[in-house]
Coordinates of C-alpha atoms and ligand atoms in Angstrom, one line a residue:
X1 CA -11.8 11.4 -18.0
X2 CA -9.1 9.2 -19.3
X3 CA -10.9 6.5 -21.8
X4 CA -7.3 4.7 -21.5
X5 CA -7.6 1.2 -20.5
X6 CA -4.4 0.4 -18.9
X7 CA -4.9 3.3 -16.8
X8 CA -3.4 1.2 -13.7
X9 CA -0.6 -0.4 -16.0
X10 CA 0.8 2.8 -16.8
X11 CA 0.2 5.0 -14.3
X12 CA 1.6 6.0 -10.7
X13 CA -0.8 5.4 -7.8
X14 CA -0.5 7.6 -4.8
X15 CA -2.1 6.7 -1.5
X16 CA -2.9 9.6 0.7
X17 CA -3.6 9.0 4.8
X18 CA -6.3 11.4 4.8
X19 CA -6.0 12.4 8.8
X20 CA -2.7 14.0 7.4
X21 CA -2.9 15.3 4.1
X22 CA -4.2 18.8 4.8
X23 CA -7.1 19.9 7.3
X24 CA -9.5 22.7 5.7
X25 CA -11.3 22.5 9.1
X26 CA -9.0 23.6 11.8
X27 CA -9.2 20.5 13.9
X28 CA -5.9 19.1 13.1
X29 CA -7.5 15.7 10.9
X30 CA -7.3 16.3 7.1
X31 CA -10.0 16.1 5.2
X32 CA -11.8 15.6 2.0
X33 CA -11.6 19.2 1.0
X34 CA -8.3 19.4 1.6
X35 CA -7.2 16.9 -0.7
X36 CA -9.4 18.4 -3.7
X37 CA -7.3 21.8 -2.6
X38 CA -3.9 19.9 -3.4
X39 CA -5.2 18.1 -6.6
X40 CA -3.0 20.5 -8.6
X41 CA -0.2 19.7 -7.1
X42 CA -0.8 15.8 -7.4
X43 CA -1.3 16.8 -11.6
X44 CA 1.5 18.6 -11.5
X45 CA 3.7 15.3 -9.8
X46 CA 2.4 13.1 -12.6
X47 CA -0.5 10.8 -10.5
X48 CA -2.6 9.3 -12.2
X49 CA -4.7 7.5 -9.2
X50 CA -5.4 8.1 -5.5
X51 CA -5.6 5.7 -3.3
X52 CA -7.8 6.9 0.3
X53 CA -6.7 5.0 3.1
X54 CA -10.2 4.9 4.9
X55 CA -12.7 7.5 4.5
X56 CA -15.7 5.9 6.7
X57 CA -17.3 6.8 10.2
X58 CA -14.9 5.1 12.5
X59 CA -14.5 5.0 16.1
X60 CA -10.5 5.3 15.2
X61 CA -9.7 2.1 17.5
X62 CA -7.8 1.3 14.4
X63 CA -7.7 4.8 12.9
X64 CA -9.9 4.0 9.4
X65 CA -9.2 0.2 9.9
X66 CA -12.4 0.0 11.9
X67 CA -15.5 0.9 9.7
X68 CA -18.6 1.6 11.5
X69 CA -20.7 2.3 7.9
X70 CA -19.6 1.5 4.8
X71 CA -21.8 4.0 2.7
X72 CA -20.9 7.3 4.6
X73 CA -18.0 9.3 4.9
X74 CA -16.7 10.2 8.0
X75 CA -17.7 13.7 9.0
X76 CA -14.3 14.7 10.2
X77 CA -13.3 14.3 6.5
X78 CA -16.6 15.7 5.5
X79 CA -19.7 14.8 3.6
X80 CA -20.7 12.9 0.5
X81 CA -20.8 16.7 -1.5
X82 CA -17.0 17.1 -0.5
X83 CA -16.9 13.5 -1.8
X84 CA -18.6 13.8 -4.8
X85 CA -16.7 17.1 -5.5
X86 CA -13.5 15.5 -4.9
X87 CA -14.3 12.6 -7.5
X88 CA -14.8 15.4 -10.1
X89 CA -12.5 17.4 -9.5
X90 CA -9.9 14.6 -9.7
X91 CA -11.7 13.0 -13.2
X92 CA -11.4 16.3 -14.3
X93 CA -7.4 15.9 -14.0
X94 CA -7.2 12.7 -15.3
X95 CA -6.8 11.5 -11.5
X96 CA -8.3 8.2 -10.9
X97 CA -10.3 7.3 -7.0
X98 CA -9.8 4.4 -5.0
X99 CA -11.6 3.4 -1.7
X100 CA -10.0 1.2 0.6
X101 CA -12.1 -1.4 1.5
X102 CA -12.1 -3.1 5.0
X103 CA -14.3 -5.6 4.6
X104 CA -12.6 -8.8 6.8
X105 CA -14.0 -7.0 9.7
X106 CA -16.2 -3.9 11.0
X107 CA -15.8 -1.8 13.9
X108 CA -17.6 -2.8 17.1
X109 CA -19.7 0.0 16.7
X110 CA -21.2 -0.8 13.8
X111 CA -25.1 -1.2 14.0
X112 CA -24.6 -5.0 12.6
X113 CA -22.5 -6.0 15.4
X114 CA -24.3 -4.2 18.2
X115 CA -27.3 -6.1 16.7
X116 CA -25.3 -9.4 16.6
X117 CA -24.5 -9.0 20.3
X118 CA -28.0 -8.6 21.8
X119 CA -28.8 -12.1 21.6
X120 CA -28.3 -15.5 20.2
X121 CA -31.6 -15.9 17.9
X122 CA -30.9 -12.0 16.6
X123 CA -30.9 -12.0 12.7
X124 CA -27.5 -10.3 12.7
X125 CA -26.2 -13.1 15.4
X126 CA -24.5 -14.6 12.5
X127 CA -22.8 -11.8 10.2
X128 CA -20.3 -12.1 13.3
X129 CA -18.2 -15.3 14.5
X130 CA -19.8 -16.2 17.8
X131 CA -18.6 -19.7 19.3
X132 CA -19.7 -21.2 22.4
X133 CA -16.6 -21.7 24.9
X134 CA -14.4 -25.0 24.1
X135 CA -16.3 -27.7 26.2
X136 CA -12.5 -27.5 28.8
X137 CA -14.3 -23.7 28.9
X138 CA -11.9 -20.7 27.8
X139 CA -12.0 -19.9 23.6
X140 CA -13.4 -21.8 21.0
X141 CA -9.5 -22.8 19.4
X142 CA -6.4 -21.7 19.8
X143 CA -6.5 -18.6 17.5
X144 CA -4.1 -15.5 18.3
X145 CA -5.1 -11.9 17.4
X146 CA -2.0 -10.2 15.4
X147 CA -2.3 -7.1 17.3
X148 CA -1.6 -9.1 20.9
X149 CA -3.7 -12.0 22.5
X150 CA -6.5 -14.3 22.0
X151 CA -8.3 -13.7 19.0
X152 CA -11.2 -14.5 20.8
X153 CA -13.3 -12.3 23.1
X154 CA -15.9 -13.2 25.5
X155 CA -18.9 -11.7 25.9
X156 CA -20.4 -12.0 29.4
X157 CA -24.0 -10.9 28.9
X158 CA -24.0 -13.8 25.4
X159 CA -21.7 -16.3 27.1
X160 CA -20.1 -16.8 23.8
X161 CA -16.4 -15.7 22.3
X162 CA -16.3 -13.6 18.7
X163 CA -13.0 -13.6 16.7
X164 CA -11.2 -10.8 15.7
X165 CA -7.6 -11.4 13.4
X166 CA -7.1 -7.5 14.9
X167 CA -8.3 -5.4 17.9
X168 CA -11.3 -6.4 20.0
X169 CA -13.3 -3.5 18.2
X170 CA -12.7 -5.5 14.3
X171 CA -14.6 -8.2 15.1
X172 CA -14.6 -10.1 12.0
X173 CA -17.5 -10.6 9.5
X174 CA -18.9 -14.2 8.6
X175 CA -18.5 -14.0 4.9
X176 CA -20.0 -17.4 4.5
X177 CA -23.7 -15.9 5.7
X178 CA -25.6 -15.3 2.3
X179 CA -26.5 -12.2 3.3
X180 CA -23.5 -10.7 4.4
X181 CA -21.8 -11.5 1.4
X182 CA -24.6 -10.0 -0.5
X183 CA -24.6 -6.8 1.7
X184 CA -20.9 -6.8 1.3
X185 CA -21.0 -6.6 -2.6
X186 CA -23.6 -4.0 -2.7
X187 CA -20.5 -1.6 -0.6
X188 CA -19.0 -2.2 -4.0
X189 CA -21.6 -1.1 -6.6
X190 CA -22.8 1.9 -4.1
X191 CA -19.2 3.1 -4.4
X192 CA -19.3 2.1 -8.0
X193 CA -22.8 4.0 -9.2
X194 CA -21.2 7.3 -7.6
X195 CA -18.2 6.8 -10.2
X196 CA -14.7 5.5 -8.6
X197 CA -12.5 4.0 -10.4
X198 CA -11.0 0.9 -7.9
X199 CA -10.8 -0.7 -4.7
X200 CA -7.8 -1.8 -2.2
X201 CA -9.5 -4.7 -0.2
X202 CA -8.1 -4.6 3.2
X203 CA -6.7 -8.3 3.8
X204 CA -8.8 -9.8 1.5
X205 CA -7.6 -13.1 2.0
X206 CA -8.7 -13.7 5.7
X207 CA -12.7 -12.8 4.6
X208 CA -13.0 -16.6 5.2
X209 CA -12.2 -18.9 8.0
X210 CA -11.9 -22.8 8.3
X211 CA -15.8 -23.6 8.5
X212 CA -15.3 -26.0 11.4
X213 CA -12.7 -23.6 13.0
X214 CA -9.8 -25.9 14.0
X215 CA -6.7 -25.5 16.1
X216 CA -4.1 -24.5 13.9
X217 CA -0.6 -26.1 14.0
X218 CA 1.8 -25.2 16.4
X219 CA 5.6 -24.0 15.2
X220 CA 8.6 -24.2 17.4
X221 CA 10.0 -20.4 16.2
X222 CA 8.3 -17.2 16.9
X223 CA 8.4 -14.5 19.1
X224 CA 4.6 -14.1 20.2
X225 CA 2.1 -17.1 20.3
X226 CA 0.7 -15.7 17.1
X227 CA 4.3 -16.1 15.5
X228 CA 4.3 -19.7 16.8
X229 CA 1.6 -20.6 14.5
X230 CA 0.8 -22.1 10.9
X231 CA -2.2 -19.7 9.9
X232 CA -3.7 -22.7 8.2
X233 CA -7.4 -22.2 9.5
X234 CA -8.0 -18.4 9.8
X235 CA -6.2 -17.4 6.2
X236 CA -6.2 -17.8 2.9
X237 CA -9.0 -20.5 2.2
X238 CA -10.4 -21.8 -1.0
X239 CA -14.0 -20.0 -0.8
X240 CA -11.6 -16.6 -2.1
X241 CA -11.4 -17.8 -5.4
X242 CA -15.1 -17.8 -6.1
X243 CA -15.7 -14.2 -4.7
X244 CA -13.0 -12.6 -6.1
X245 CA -14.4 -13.9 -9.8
X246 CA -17.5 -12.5 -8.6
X247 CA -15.9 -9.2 -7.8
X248 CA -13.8 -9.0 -10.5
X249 CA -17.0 -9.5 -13.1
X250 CA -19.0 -6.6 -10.8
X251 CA -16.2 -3.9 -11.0
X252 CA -15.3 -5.3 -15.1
X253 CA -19.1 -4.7 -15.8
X254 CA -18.4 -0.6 -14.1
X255 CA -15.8 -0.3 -17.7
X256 CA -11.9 0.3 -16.6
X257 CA -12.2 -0.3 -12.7
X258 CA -9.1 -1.6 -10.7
X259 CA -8.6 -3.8 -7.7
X260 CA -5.7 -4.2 -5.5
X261 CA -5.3 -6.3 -2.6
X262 CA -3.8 -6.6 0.3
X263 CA -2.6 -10.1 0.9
X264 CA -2.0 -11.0 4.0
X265 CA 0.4 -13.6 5.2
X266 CA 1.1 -15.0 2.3
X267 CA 4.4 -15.5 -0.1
X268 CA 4.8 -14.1 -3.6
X269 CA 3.6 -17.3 -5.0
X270 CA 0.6 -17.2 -3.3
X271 CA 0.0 -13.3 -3.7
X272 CA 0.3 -13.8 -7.4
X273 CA -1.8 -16.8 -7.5
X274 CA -5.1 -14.1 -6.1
X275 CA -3.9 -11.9 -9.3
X276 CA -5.4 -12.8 -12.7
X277 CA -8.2 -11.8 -15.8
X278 CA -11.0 -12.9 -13.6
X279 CA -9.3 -12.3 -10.4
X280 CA -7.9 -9.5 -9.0
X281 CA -6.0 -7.1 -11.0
X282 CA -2.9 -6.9 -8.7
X283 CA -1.9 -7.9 -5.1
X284 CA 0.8 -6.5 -2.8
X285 CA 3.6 -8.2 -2.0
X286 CA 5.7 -6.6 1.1
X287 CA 9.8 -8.5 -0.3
X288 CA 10.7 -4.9 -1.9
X289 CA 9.6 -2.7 0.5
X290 CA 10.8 -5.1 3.3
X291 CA 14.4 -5.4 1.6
X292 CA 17.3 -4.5 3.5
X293 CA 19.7 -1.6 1.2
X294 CA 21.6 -4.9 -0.7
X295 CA 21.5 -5.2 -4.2
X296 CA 21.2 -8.8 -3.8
X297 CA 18.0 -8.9 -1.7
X298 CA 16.4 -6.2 -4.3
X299 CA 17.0 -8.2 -7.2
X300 CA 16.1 -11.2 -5.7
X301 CA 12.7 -9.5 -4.2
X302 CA 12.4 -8.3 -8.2
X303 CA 12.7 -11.5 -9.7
X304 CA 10.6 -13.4 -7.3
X305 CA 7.9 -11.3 -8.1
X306 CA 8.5 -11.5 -11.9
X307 CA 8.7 -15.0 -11.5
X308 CA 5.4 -15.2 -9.3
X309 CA 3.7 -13.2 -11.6
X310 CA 4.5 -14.6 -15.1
X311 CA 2.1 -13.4 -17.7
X312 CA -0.8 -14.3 -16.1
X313 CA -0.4 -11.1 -14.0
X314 CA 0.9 -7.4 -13.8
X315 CA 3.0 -6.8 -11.5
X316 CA 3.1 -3.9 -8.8
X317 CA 5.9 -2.4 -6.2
X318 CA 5.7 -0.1 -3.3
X319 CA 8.6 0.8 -0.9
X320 CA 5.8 3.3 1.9
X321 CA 2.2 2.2 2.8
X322 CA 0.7 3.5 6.3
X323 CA 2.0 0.6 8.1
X324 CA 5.8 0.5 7.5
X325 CA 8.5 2.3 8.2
X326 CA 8.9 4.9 5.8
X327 CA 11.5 4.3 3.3
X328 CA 13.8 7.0 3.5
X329 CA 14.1 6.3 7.6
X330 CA 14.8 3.0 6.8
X331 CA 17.4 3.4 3.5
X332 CA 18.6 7.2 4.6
X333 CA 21.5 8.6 6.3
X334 CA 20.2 11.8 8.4
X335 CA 19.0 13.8 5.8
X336 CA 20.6 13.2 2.8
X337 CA 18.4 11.7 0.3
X338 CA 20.9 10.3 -2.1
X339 CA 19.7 6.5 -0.9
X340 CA 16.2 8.1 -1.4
X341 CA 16.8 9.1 -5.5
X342 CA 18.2 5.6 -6.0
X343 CA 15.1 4.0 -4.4
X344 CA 12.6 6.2 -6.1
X345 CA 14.6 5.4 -9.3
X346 CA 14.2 1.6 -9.2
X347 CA 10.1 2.3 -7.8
X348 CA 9.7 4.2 -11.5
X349 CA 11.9 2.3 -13.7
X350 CA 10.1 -1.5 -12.9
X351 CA 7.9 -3.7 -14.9
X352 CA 5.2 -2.8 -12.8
X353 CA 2.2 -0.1 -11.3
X354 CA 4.9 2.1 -8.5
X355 CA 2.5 3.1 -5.7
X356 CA 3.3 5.9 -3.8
X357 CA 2.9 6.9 -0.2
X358 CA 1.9 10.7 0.8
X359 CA 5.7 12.5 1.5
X360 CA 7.3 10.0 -0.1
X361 CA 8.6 12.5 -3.1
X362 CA 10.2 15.3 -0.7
X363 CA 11.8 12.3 1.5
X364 CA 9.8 12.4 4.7
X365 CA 10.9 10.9 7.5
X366 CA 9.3 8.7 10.5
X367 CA 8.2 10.7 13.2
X368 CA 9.8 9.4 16.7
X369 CA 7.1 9.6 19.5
X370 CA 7.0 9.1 23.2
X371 CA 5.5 6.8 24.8
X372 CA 2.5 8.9 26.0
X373 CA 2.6 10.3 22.7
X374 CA 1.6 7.1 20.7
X375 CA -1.5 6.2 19.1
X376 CA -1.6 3.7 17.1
X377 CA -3.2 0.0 19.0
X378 CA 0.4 -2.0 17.7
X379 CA 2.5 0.3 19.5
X380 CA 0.7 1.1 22.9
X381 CA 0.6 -2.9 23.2
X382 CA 4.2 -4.0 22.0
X383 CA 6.1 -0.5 23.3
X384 CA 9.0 -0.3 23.8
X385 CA 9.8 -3.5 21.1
X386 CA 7.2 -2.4 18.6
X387 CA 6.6 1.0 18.5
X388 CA 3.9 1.1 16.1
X389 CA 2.9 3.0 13.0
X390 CA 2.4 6.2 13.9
X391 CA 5.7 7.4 12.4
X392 CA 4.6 7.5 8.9
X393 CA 1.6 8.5 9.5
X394 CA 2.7 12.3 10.7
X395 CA 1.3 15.2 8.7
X396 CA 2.6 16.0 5.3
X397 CA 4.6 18.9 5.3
X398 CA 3.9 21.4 2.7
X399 CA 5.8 24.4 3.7
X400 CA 7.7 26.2 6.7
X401 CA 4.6 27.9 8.1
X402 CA 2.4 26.5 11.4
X403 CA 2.3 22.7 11.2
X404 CA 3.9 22.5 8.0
X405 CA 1.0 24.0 6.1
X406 CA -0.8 20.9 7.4
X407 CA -3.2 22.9 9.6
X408 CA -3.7 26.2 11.0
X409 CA -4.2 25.1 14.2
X410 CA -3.7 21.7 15.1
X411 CA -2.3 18.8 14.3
X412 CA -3.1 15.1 15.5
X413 CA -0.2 13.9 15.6
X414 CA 3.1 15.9 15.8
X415 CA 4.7 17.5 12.2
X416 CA 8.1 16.1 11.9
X417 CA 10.6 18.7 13.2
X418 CA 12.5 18.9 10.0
X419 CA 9.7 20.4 8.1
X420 CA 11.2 23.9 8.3
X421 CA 13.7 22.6 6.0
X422 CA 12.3 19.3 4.0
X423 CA 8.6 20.8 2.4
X424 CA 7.2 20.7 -0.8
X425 CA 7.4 24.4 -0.9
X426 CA 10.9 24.3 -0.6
X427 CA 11.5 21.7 -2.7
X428 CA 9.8 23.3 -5.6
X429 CA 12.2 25.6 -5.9
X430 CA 15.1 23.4 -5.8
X431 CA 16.2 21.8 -9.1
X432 CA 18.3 19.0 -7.8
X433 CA 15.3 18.4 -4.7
X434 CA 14.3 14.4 -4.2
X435 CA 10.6 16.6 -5.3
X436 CA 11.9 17.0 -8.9
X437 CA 13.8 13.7 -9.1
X438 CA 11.0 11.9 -8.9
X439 CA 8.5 14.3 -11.0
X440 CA 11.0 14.1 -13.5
X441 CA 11.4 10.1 -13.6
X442 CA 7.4 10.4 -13.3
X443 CA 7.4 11.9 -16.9
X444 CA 10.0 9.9 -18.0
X445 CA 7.8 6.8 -17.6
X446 CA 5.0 8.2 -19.0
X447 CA 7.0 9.4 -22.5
X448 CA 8.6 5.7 -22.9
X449 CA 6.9 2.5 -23.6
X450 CA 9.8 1.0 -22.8
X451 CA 9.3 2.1 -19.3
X452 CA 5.6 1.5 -18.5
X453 CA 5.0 -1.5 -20.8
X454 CA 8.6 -2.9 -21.7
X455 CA 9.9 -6.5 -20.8
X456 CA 12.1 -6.4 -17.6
X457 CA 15.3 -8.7 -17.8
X458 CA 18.2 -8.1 -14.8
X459 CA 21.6 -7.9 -16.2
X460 CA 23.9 -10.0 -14.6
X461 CA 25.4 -8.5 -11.5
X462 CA 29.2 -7.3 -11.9
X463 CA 29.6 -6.2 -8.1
X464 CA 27.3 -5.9 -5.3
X465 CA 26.9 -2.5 -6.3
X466 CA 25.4 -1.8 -9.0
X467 CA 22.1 -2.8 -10.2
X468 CA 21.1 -2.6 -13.9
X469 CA 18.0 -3.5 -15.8
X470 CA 17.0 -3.5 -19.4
X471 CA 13.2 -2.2 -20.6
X472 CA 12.4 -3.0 -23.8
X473 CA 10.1 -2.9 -26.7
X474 CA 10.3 -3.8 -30.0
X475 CA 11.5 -0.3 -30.7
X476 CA 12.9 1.2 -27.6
X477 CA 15.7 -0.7 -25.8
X478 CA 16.2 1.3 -22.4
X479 CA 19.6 0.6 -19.9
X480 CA 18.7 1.5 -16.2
X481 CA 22.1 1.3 -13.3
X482 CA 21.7 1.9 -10.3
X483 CA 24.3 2.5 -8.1
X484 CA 23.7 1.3 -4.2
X485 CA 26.9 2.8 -3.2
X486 CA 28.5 5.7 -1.8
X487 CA 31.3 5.0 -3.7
X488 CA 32.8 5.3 -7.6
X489 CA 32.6 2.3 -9.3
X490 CA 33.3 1.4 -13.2
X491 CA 30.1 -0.5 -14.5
X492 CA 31.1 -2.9 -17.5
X493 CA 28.4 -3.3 -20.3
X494 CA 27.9 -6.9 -20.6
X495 CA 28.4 -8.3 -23.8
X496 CA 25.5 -8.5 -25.3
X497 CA 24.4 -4.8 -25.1
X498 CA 28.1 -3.6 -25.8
X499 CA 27.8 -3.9 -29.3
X500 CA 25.3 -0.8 -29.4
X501 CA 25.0 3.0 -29.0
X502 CA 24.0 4.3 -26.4
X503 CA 22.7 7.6 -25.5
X504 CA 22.3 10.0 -21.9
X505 CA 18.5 10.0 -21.3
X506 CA 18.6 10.9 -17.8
X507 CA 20.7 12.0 -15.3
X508 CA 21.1 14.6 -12.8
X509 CA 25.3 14.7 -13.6
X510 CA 26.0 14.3 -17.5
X511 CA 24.4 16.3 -20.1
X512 CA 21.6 14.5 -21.9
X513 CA 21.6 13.3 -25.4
X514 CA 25.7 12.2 -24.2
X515 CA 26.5 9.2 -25.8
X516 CA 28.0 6.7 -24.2
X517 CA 31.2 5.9 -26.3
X518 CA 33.1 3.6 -23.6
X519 CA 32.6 -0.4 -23.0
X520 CA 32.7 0.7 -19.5
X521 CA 30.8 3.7 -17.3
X522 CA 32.5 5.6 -13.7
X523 CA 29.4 5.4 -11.9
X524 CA 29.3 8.3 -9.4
X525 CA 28.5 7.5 -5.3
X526 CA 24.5 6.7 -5.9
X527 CA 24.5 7.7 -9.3
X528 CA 21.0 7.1 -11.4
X529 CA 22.3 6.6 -14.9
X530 CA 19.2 6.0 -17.5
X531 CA 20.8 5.1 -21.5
X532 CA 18.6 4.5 -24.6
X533 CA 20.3 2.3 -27.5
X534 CA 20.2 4.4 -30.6
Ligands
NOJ601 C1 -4.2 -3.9 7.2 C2 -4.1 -2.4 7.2 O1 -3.2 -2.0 6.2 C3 -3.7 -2.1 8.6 O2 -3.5 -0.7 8.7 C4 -4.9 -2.4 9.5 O3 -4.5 -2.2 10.9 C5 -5.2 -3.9 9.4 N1 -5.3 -4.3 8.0 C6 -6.6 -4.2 9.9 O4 -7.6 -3.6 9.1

């Protein structure tokens, strides 16, 4: 295993959905096994760490989200062997494991809230957030569920409301109870003493509530109730600051561990401001991936973050996770995939871990469902204004056989009909594929220091077109330009880099080693052009 410390500076993380990576089984989930089968090909890619969206029993209310034992694997995935195997397997590779924790909340079918639900002087009443109705009856405050509703639900047989930020079957955990919080942090040395590497804490920032749980303030603006709320009470209290210290020493005392959150609700300021030496190592903030295709709203997503971040911090990007859109529906026309090499170009050139989402290197597109068809709790509820996540979440498609190569049988959700033609078979073999484009730029950022540990400044824009970035070290000095358009456009070099030489270090249209001899560059439609200054 890698003894490299900056293991999660340097490298690529790759989350993988396991319902959909590959099913060993024939049931049509993936599964453990399968992603051990297709570690080679994560190698080959250039990954250095997987991120597993949820791996635990769940009763799949929130497919994963809802976590009804946090030291077991899921038997549709398979066991703590396949586990354990799969943790080797990847070590062996130089691939690094991390769990997702979902830890604001359980599933209702976890023993410690059927226990909590019995009765009022049960020991586990309290691991929940039971409340007595307001004394005008109806729930305790005026609290909205983000998935639709109250986020309070009533319980006949108790006479008392629990809260839940997501479905009624997350009812959320009472971190403040001494022994939850205990419980809680042993999750994190079990998964620790059997050797992973990091954690992605599942909105880490709602763990604790406003002790006296007040109303929160109402806003004029929003859509849904929830919308038309400040989440000053449920989010983002000051009790996170003590645990995550506590957290961070645990995993620090485990050697070269990681952990990434997911903020929730919360700016780049206050994203960065959870990130830190005895904080969390990084935190996910949503302005790139939620950037319309402008150069102006990248580079101002970029430089808020920068900005956010400081020193105190290393920053991170992602453009997929499980519950966006995926990228290349969002950026791409039908199935071209020139928008898709620019993107992927400006995820691996950064100052910054890129994180990766399963299919995001062969350019796979959202699924579109029916309604009948849909799964996920955010779509059945908001259909047809929100159709949910279920798009991203379709099978990856490996090849032009039965379910893309997904399963031989099955497959829980449908394969996105363009498999036939967009697989990583395919792609393979395909010099100029969106596959290659980004294994190449994969190893590109591993060869350079420039590129995984260089400064980041943004060159003043000359057009809306084009953006360019330098990377540099004290001996490496590397020009990134981007173009955003589908259109030729000559890129001036800016003063102070004009005065140097510079050379071809990748591109997919001029020969490499080319020097650059010209104060200004005919940038082809979408061109990625990469220089490095003699
Ligand atoms: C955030 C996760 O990313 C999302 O998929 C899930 O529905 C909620 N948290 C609840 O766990």
């Amino acid at each position: 295993m890698s003894k490299n410390s900056l293991w999660w500076q340097n490298g690529i993380i790759y989350q993988i959905y396991p319902r959909s990576f590959m099913d060993t089984t024939a049931n049509g989930i993936g599964d453990l096994n399968g992603i051990t089968n297709k570690l080679d090909y994560l190698a080959d890619l250039g990954v250095d760490a997987i991120w597993l969206s949820p791996i635990f029993p769940s009763p799949d209310v929130d497919f994963g989200y809802d976590v009804a034992d946090y030291v077991a694997i899921d038997p549709r995935f398979g066991s703590m062997v396949d586990f354990d195997h799969l943790l080797k397997e990847s070590h062996k590779r130089n691939i690094h494991i991390i769990l997702d924790l979902v830890l604001n909340h359980t599933s209702d079918q976890h023993p410690w809230f059927k226990e909590s639900r019995k009765s009022r002087d049960n020991p586990y009443h309290d691991w929940y957030l039971w409340k007595d109705p307001s004394p005008k009856g109806g729930p305790p405050n005026n609290w909205c569920s983000i998935f639709g509703g109250s986020g309070w639900e009533f319980d006949t047989q108790l006479g008392q409301y629990y809260y839940h930020m997501f479905c009624t079957g997350q009812p959320d955990l009472n971190w403040r109870h001494p022994e939850v919080r205990e419980t809680l942090l042993n999750v994190f040395k079990f998964w620790l003493e059997r050797g992973v590497d990091g954690f992605r804490l599942d909105v880490f920032n709602m763990y604790f509530k406003h002790s006296e749980l007040p109303d929160n303030p109402k806003k004029l603006i929003g859509l849904r109730p929830f919308d038309r709320q400040v989440h000053k009470y449920e989010v983002s209290q000051p009790e996170m600051d003590p645990l995550l210290n506590e957290i961070r020493q645990l995993l620090d005392s485990y050697g070269s561990t990681y952990v990434v959150g997911e903020t929730f609700l919360a700016s780049p300021e206050h994203t960065a401001s959870y990130c830190g030496q005895d904080k969390l190592h990084a935190a996910f903030n949503f302005e790139l991936a939620e950037s319309p295709w402008k150069v102006k709203r990248f580079t101002r997503a970029i430089k808020n973050w920068e900005k956010a971040v400081e020193d105190h911090a290393w920053p991170n990007y992602f453009l997929n996770n499980h519950d966006v859109t995926r990228s290349s529906s969002r950026y791409c026309r039908g199935e071209d995939d020139a928008r898709a090499k620019v993107s992927a170009a400006m995820l691996l050139t950064l100052r910054g871990t890129p994180f990766m989402y399963y299919g995001e290197e062969i350019g796979m597109r959202d699924i579109s469902l029916k309604h009948s068809q849909i799964l996920d709790p955010v779509g059945k509820r908001y259909w047809p204004f929100n159709k949910g996540r279920d798009g991203c979440r379709a099978p990856m498609q490996w090849d032009d056989s039965v379910n893309a190569g997904f399963s031989s049988t099955a497959s829980w959700l449908p394969v996105h009909p363009d498999y036939i033609s967009r697989n990583v078979s395919k792609q393979k073999t395909e010099p100029g594929s969106l596959l290659n484009f980004y294994k190449q730029l994969i190893q590109l950022r591993k060869e350079h220091p420039a590129l995984n540990q260089g400064s980041l400044s943004i060159l003043d824009p000359q057009n809306k077109s084009i953006l360019s970035y330098l990377r540099q070290t004290p001996d490496e000095n590397i020009l990134i330009l981007l173009n955003f358009k589908q259109k030729q456009i000559t890129y001036q070099l800016p003063k102070q880099i004009a005065d140097q030489n510079w050379r071809v270090l990748f591109s997919e249209k001029r020969q490499i080693e080319e020097l650059c001899q010209e104060q200004s560059i005919l940038m082809t439609p979408y061109e990625t052009l990469i220089l490095v200054a003699d």
